[in-house]
CSV table of N, CA, C and O and ligand atoms in Angstrom, one decimal:
chain,number,residue,atom,x,y,z
A,53,MET,N,2.2,27.7,11.2
A,53,MET,CA,2.6,26.3,10.8
A,53,MET,C,3.0,25.5,12.1
A,53,MET,O,3.7,26.0,13.0
A,54,ALA,N,2.5,24.3,12.2
A,54,ALA,CA,2.8,23.5,13.4
A,54,ALA,C,4.3,23.1,13.5
A,54,ALA,O,4.9,22.9,12.5
A,55,ARG,N,4.7,23.1,14.8
A,55,ARG,CA,6.1,22.7,15.0
A,55,ARG,C,6.0,21.4,15.8
A,55,ARG,O,5.1,21.1,16.5
A,56,VAL,N,7.0,20.5,15.5
A,56,VAL,CA,7.1,19.2,16.1
A,56,VAL,C,8.5,19.0,16.7
A,56,VAL,O,9.4,19.6,16.3
A,57,THR,N,8.5,18.2,17.8
A,57,THR,CA,9.8,17.8,18.3
A,57,THR,C,10.1,16.5,17.5
A,57,THR,O,9.4,15.4,17.8
A,58,CYS,N,11.0,16.6,16.6
A,58,CYS,CA,11.3,15.5,15.7
A,58,CYS,C,12.0,14.3,16.3
A,58,CYS,O,12.9,14.4,17.0
A,59,VAL,N,11.4,13.1,16.1
A,59,VAL,CA,12.0,11.9,16.6
A,59,VAL,C,13.3,11.5,16.0
A,59,VAL,O,14.1,10.8,16.5
A,60,ARG,N,13.6,12.0,14.8
A,60,ARG,CA,14.8,11.6,14.1
A,60,ARG,C,15.9,12.6,14.4
A,60,ARG,O,17.0,12.1,14.8
A,61,CYS,N,15.7,13.9,14.3
A,61,CYS,CA,16.9,14.8,14.5
A,61,CYS,C,16.8,15.4,16.0
A,61,CYS,O,17.8,16.0,16.4
A,62,GLY,N,15.7,15.2,16.7
A,62,GLY,CA,15.7,15.6,18.1
A,62,GLY,C,15.5,17.0,18.3
A,62,GLY,O,15.6,17.5,19.5
A,63,THR,N,15.3,17.8,17.3
A,63,THR,CA,15.1,19.3,17.5
A,63,THR,C,13.6,19.6,17.2
A,63,THR,O,12.9,18.9,16.6
A,64,GLU,N,13.2,20.8,17.8
A,64,GLU,CA,11.9,21.3,17.5
A,64,GLU,C,12.0,22.1,16.1
A,64,GLU,O,12.8,23.0,16.0
A,65,ASN,N,11.2,21.6,15.2
A,65,ASN,CA,11.3,22.2,13.9
A,65,ASN,C,10.0,22.2,13.2
A,65,ASN,O,9.0,21.7,13.8
A,66,GLU,N,9.9,22.8,12.0
A,66,GLU,CA,8.6,22.8,11.3
A,66,GLU,C,8.2,21.4,10.9
A,66,GLU,O,9.0,20.6,10.5
A,67,GLY,N,6.9,21.1,11.1
A,67,GLY,CA,6.3,19.9,10.7
A,67,GLY,C,5.7,20.0,9.3
A,67,GLY,O,5.7,21.0,8.7
A,68,LEU,N,5.2,18.8,8.9
A,68,LEU,CA,4.6,18.8,7.6
A,68,LEU,C,3.2,19.4,7.7
A,68,LEU,O,2.6,19.3,8.8
A,69,THR,N,2.7,20.0,6.6
A,69,THR,CA,1.4,20.6,6.7
A,69,THR,C,0.3,19.6,6.4
A,69,THR,O,-0.9,19.9,6.8
A,70,ALA,N,0.6,18.5,5.8
A,70,ALA,CA,-0.4,17.5,5.5
A,70,ALA,C,0.3,16.1,5.5
A,70,ALA,O,1.5,16.0,5.3
A,71,PRO,N,-0.5,15.1,5.8
A,71,PRO,CA,0.1,13.7,5.9
A,71,PRO,C,0.7,13.4,4.5
A,71,PRO,O,0.0,13.5,3.5
A,72,PRO,N,2.0,12.9,4.4
A,72,PRO,CA,2.6,12.6,3.2
A,72,PRO,C,2.2,11.2,2.7
A,72,PRO,O,2.4,10.9,1.5
A,73,LEU,N,1.5,10.4,3.6
A,73,LEU,CA,1.1,9.1,3.2
A,73,LEU,C,-0.3,8.9,3.9
A,73,LEU,O,-0.7,9.6,4.8
A,74,GLY,N,-1.0,7.9,3.4
A,74,GLY,CA,-2.3,7.6,3.9
A,74,GLY,C,-2.3,6.9,5.3
A,74,GLY,O,-1.2,6.4,5.7
A,75,GLY,N,-3.4,6.9,6.0
A,75,GLY,CA,-3.5,6.0,7.2
A,75,GLY,C,-2.7,6.5,8.4
A,75,GLY,O,-2.3,7.7,8.4
A,76,ALA,N,-2.6,5.6,9.3
A,76,ALA,CA,-1.9,5.9,10.6
A,76,ALA,C,-0.5,6.4,10.4
A,76,ALA,O,0.0,7.3,11.1
A,77,LEU,N,0.2,5.8,9.5
A,77,LEU,CA,1.6,6.1,9.3
A,77,LEU,C,1.8,7.6,8.9
A,77,LEU,O,2.6,8.3,9.4
A,78,GLY,N,0.9,8.0,8.0
A,78,GLY,CA,0.9,9.4,7.6
A,78,GLY,C,0.7,10.4,8.7
A,78,GLY,O,1.4,11.4,8.9
A,79,ARG,N,-0.3,10.0,9.6
A,79,ARG,CA,-0.6,10.9,10.7
A,79,ARG,C,0.6,10.9,11.7
A,79,ARG,O,0.9,11.9,12.3
A,80,GLU,N,1.2,9.7,11.9
A,80,GLU,CA,2.3,9.6,12.8
A,80,GLU,C,3.5,10.5,12.3
A,80,GLU,O,4.2,11.2,13.1
A,81,ILE,N,3.7,10.5,11.0
A,81,ILE,CA,4.8,11.3,10.4
A,81,ILE,C,4.5,12.8,10.7
A,81,ILE,O,5.4,13.5,11.1
A,82,VAL,N,3.3,13.2,10.4
A,82,VAL,CA,3.0,14.6,10.7
A,82,VAL,C,3.2,15.0,12.1
A,82,VAL,O,3.7,16.1,12.4
A,83,ALA,N,2.9,14.1,13.0
A,83,ALA,CA,3.0,14.4,14.5
A,83,ALA,C,4.4,14.4,15.0
A,83,ALA,O,4.7,15.0,16.0
A,84,ARG,N,5.3,13.6,14.4
A,84,ARG,CA,6.5,13.3,15.0
A,84,ARG,C,7.8,13.6,14.2
A,84,ARG,O,8.9,13.4,14.7
A,85,VAL,N,7.6,13.9,12.9
A,85,VAL,CA,8.8,14.1,12.0
A,85,VAL,C,8.8,15.5,11.4
A,85,VAL,O,7.7,16.0,11.0
A,86,CYS,N,9.9,16.1,11.4
A,86,CYS,CA,10.0,17.5,10.9
A,86,CYS,C,10.1,17.5,9.4
A,86,CYS,O,10.5,16.4,8.8
A,87,VAL,N,9.9,18.6,8.7
A,87,VAL,CA,9.8,18.6,7.3
A,87,VAL,C,11.2,18.4,6.7
A,87,VAL,O,11.3,17.7,5.7
A,88,ASP,N,12.3,18.8,7.4
A,88,ASP,CA,13.6,18.6,6.9
A,88,ASP,C,14.0,17.1,6.8
A,88,ASP,O,14.5,16.6,5.8
A,89,CYS,N,13.6,16.3,7.9
A,89,CYS,CA,13.8,14.9,7.9
A,89,CYS,C,13.0,14.2,6.8
A,89,CYS,O,13.4,13.2,6.2
A,90,TRP,N,11.7,14.7,6.6
A,90,TRP,CA,10.9,14.1,5.6
A,90,TRP,C,11.5,14.2,4.2
A,90,TRP,O,11.6,13.3,3.4
A,91,VAL,N,12.0,15.4,4.0
A,91,VAL,CA,12.7,15.7,2.7
A,91,VAL,C,13.9,14.8,2.5
A,91,VAL,O,14.1,14.2,1.4
A,92,ALA,N,14.6,14.6,3.6
A,92,ALA,CA,15.8,13.7,3.5
A,92,ALA,C,15.4,12.3,3.2
A,92,ALA,O,16.0,11.6,2.5
A,93,TRP,N,14.3,11.9,3.9
A,93,TRP,CA,13.8,10.5,3.6
A,93,TRP,C,13.3,10.4,2.1
A,93,TRP,O,13.6,9.4,1.5
A,94,ARG,N,12.7,11.4,1.6
A,94,ARG,CA,12.2,11.4,0.2
A,94,ARG,C,13.4,11.1,-0.7
A,94,ARG,O,13.3,10.2,-1.6
A,95,ASP,N,14.5,11.8,-0.5
A,95,ASP,CA,15.7,11.6,-1.3
A,95,ASP,C,16.2,10.2,-1.1
A,95,ASP,O,16.6,9.5,-2.1
A,96,GLU,N,16.3,9.8,0.1
A,96,GLU,CA,16.8,8.4,0.4
A,96,GLU,C,15.9,7.3,-0.2
A,96,GLU,O,16.4,6.3,-0.7
A,97,SER,N,14.6,7.6,-0.1
A,97,SER,CA,13.6,6.6,-0.7
A,97,SER,C,13.8,6.4,-2.2
A,97,SER,O,13.8,5.3,-2.7
A,98,PHE,N,14.1,7.5,-2.9
A,98,PHE,CA,14.3,7.4,-4.3
A,98,PHE,C,15.6,6.6,-4.6
A,98,PHE,O,15.6,5.8,-5.5
A,99,ARG,N,16.6,6.9,-3.8
A,99,ARG,CA,17.8,6.2,-3.9
A,99,ARG,C,17.6,4.7,-3.7
A,99,ARG,O,18.1,3.8,-4.4
A,100,LEU,N,16.9,4.3,-2.6
A,100,LEU,CA,16.6,2.9,-2.3
A,100,LEU,C,15.7,2.2,-3.3
A,100,LEU,O,16.0,1.1,-3.7
A,101,ILE,N,14.7,2.9,-3.8
A,101,ILE,CA,13.9,2.3,-4.9
A,101,ILE,C,14.7,1.9,-6.1
A,101,ILE,O,14.6,0.8,-6.6
A,102,ASN,N,15.6,2.8,-6.5
A,102,ASN,CA,16.5,2.5,-7.6
A,102,ASN,C,17.5,1.4,-7.2
A,102,ASN,O,17.7,0.4,-8.0
A,103,HIS,N,18.1,1.5,-6.0
A,103,HIS,CA,19.1,0.6,-5.6
A,103,HIS,C,18.6,-0.8,-5.4
A,103,HIS,O,19.2,-1.8,-5.8
A,104,LEU,N,17.4,-0.9,-4.8
A,104,LEU,CA,16.9,-2.2,-4.4
A,104,LEU,C,15.9,-2.7,-5.5
A,104,LEU,O,15.4,-3.8,-5.4
A,105,GLY,N,15.6,-1.9,-6.5
A,105,GLY,CA,14.7,-2.3,-7.5
A,105,GLY,C,13.3,-2.4,-7.0
A,105,GLY,O,12.5,-3.3,-7.5
A,106,LEU,N,12.9,-1.6,-6.0
A,106,LEU,CA,11.5,-1.7,-5.5
A,106,LEU,C,10.5,-1.0,-6.4
A,106,LEU,O,10.8,0.0,-7.1
A,107,LYS,N,9.3,-1.6,-6.4
A,107,LYS,CA,8.2,-1.0,-7.2
A,107,LYS,C,7.2,-0.5,-6.2
A,107,LYS,O,6.4,-1.3,-5.6
A,108,PRO,N,7.1,0.9,-6.0
A,108,PRO,CA,6.2,1.4,-5.0
A,108,PRO,C,4.7,1.0,-5.2
A,108,PRO,O,3.9,1.1,-4.3
A,109,ALA,N,4.4,0.7,-6.5
A,109,ALA,CA,3.0,0.3,-6.8
A,109,ALA,C,2.7,-1.1,-6.3
A,109,ALA,O,1.5,-1.5,-6.2
A,110,ASP,N,3.7,-1.9,-6.0
A,110,ASP,CA,3.6,-3.2,-5.6
A,110,ASP,C,3.4,-3.2,-4.0
A,110,ASP,O,4.2,-2.7,-3.3
A,111,PRO,N,2.3,-3.8,-3.5
A,111,PRO,CA,2.0,-3.7,-2.1
A,111,PRO,C,3.1,-4.3,-1.2
A,111,PRO,O,3.4,-3.7,-0.2
A,112,SER,N,3.7,-5.4,-1.6
A,112,SER,CA,4.7,-6.0,-0.8
A,112,SER,C,6.0,-5.1,-0.8
A,112,SER,O,6.7,-5.0,0.2
A,113,ASP,N,6.4,-4.5,-1.9
A,113,ASP,CA,7.5,-3.6,-2.0
A,113,ASP,C,7.2,-2.4,-1.2
A,113,ASP,O,8.1,-1.8,-0.5
A,114,ARG,N,6.0,-1.9,-1.2
A,114,ARG,CA,5.6,-0.7,-0.4
A,114,ARG,C,5.8,-1.0,1.1
A,114,ARG,O,6.3,-0.2,1.8
A,115,GLN,N,5.3,-2.2,1.5
A,115,GLN,CA,5.5,-2.5,2.9
A,115,GLN,C,6.9,-2.5,3.3
A,115,GLN,O,7.3,-2.1,4.4
A,116,ARG,N,7.8,-3.1,2.4
A,116,ARG,CA,9.2,-3.2,2.7
A,116,ARG,C,9.8,-1.8,2.9
A,116,ARG,O,10.6,-1.5,3.7
A,117,LEU,N,9.3,-0.9,2.0
A,117,LEU,CA,9.8,0.5,2.0
A,117,LEU,C,9.3,1.2,3.3
A,117,LEU,O,10.1,2.0,3.9
A,118,TYR,N,8.1,0.9,3.8
A,118,TYR,CA,7.6,1.5,5.0
A,118,TYR,C,8.4,1.0,6.2
A,118,TYR,O,8.6,1.8,7.2
A,119,VAL,N,8.9,-0.2,6.2
A,119,VAL,CA,9.7,-0.8,7.3
A,119,VAL,C,11.0,0.0,7.3
A,119,VAL,O,11.5,0.5,8.4
A,120,ILE,N,11.6,0.2,6.2
A,120,ILE,CA,12.9,1.0,6.1
A,120,ILE,C,12.6,2.5,6.5
A,120,ILE,O,13.4,3.1,7.2
A,121,LEU,N,11.5,3.0,6.1
A,121,LEU,CA,11.1,4.4,6.5
A,121,LEU,C,11.1,4.5,8.0
A,121,LEU,O,11.6,5.5,8.5
A,122,ARG,N,10.4,3.6,8.7
A,122,ARG,CA,10.3,3.6,10.1
A,122,ARG,C,11.7,3.6,10.8
A,122,ARG,O,12.0,4.3,11.7
A,123,GLU,N,12.6,2.8,10.3
A,123,GLU,CA,14.0,2.7,10.8
A,123,GLU,C,14.7,4.0,10.5
A,123,GLU,O,15.3,4.6,11.4
A,124,TYR,N,14.5,4.5,9.3
A,124,TYR,CA,15.2,5.8,8.9
A,124,TYR,C,14.8,7.0,9.8
A,124,TYR,O,15.5,7.8,10.2
A,125,LEU,N,13.4,7.0,10.0
A,125,LEU,CA,12.9,8.2,10.7
A,125,LEU,C,12.8,7.9,12.2
A,125,LEU,O,12.3,8.7,13.0
A,126,LYS,N,13.3,6.7,12.6
A,126,LYS,CA,13.3,6.3,14.1
A,126,LYS,C,11.9,6.3,14.7
A,126,LYS,O,11.7,6.7,15.8
A,127,LEU,N,10.9,5.9,13.9
A,127,LEU,CA,9.6,5.7,14.4
A,127,LEU,C,9.5,4.3,14.9
A,127,LEU,O,10.1,3.4,14.3
A,128,PRO,N,8.8,4.1,16.0
A,128,PRO,CA,8.6,2.7,16.5
A,128,PRO,C,7.9,1.8,15.5
A,128,PRO,O,7.1,2.3,14.7
A,129,ALA,N,8.1,0.5,15.6
A,129,ALA,CA,7.4,-0.4,14.7
A,129,ALA,C,5.9,-0.3,14.8
A,129,ALA,O,5.3,0.1,15.8
A,130,ALA,N,5.3,-0.6,13.7
A,130,ALA,CA,3.8,-0.4,13.6
A,130,ALA,C,3.1,-1.4,14.5
A,130,ALA,O,3.4,-2.5,14.6
A,131,ALA,N,2.2,-0.8,15.3
A,131,ALA,CA,1.3,-1.6,16.2
A,131,ALA,C,0.2,-2.2,15.4
A,131,ALA,O,-0.4,-3.2,15.8
A,132,GLU,N,-0.2,-1.5,14.4
A,132,GLU,CA,-1.3,-2.0,13.6
A,132,GLU,C,-0.8,-2.2,12.1
A,132,GLU,O,0.2,-1.6,11.8
A,133,SER,N,-1.5,-3.0,11.4
A,133,SER,CA,-1.1,-3.2,10.0
A,133,SER,C,-1.5,-2.0,9.2
A,133,SER,O,-2.6,-1.6,9.2
A,134,PRO,N,-0.5,-1.4,8.5
A,134,PRO,CA,-0.8,-0.1,7.8
A,134,PRO,C,-1.7,-0.5,6.6
A,134,PRO,O,-1.6,-1.5,6.0
A,135,SER,N,-2.7,0.4,6.3
A,135,SER,CA,-3.5,0.2,5.2
A,135,SER,C,-3.9,1.6,4.6
A,135,SER,O,-3.7,2.6,5.3
A,136,GLY,N,-4.3,1.6,3.4
A,136,GLY,CA,-4.7,2.9,2.7
A,136,GLY,C,-3.5,3.7,2.4
A,136,GLY,O,-3.3,4.7,2.8
B,475,ZN,ZN1,13.9,16.2,12.0
């Protein structure tokens, strides 16, 4: 299993085995975020979806969630517009 130096927790840890999201963002997460931090984000995202009343099926809500995801995982802002 691939190991990554995680941008969020700063340790070398197990990475994800497959992109959790489509497109460049999913590849970035595989390359830079460990599985523990991804699991932590998953829990946080469910809390946020409920708290903020976001609808992940809605493209604008999904973009909002991705912005929060980048802040949470300490990924730099998107250079390209995410799609797919
Ligand atoms: Zn981590």
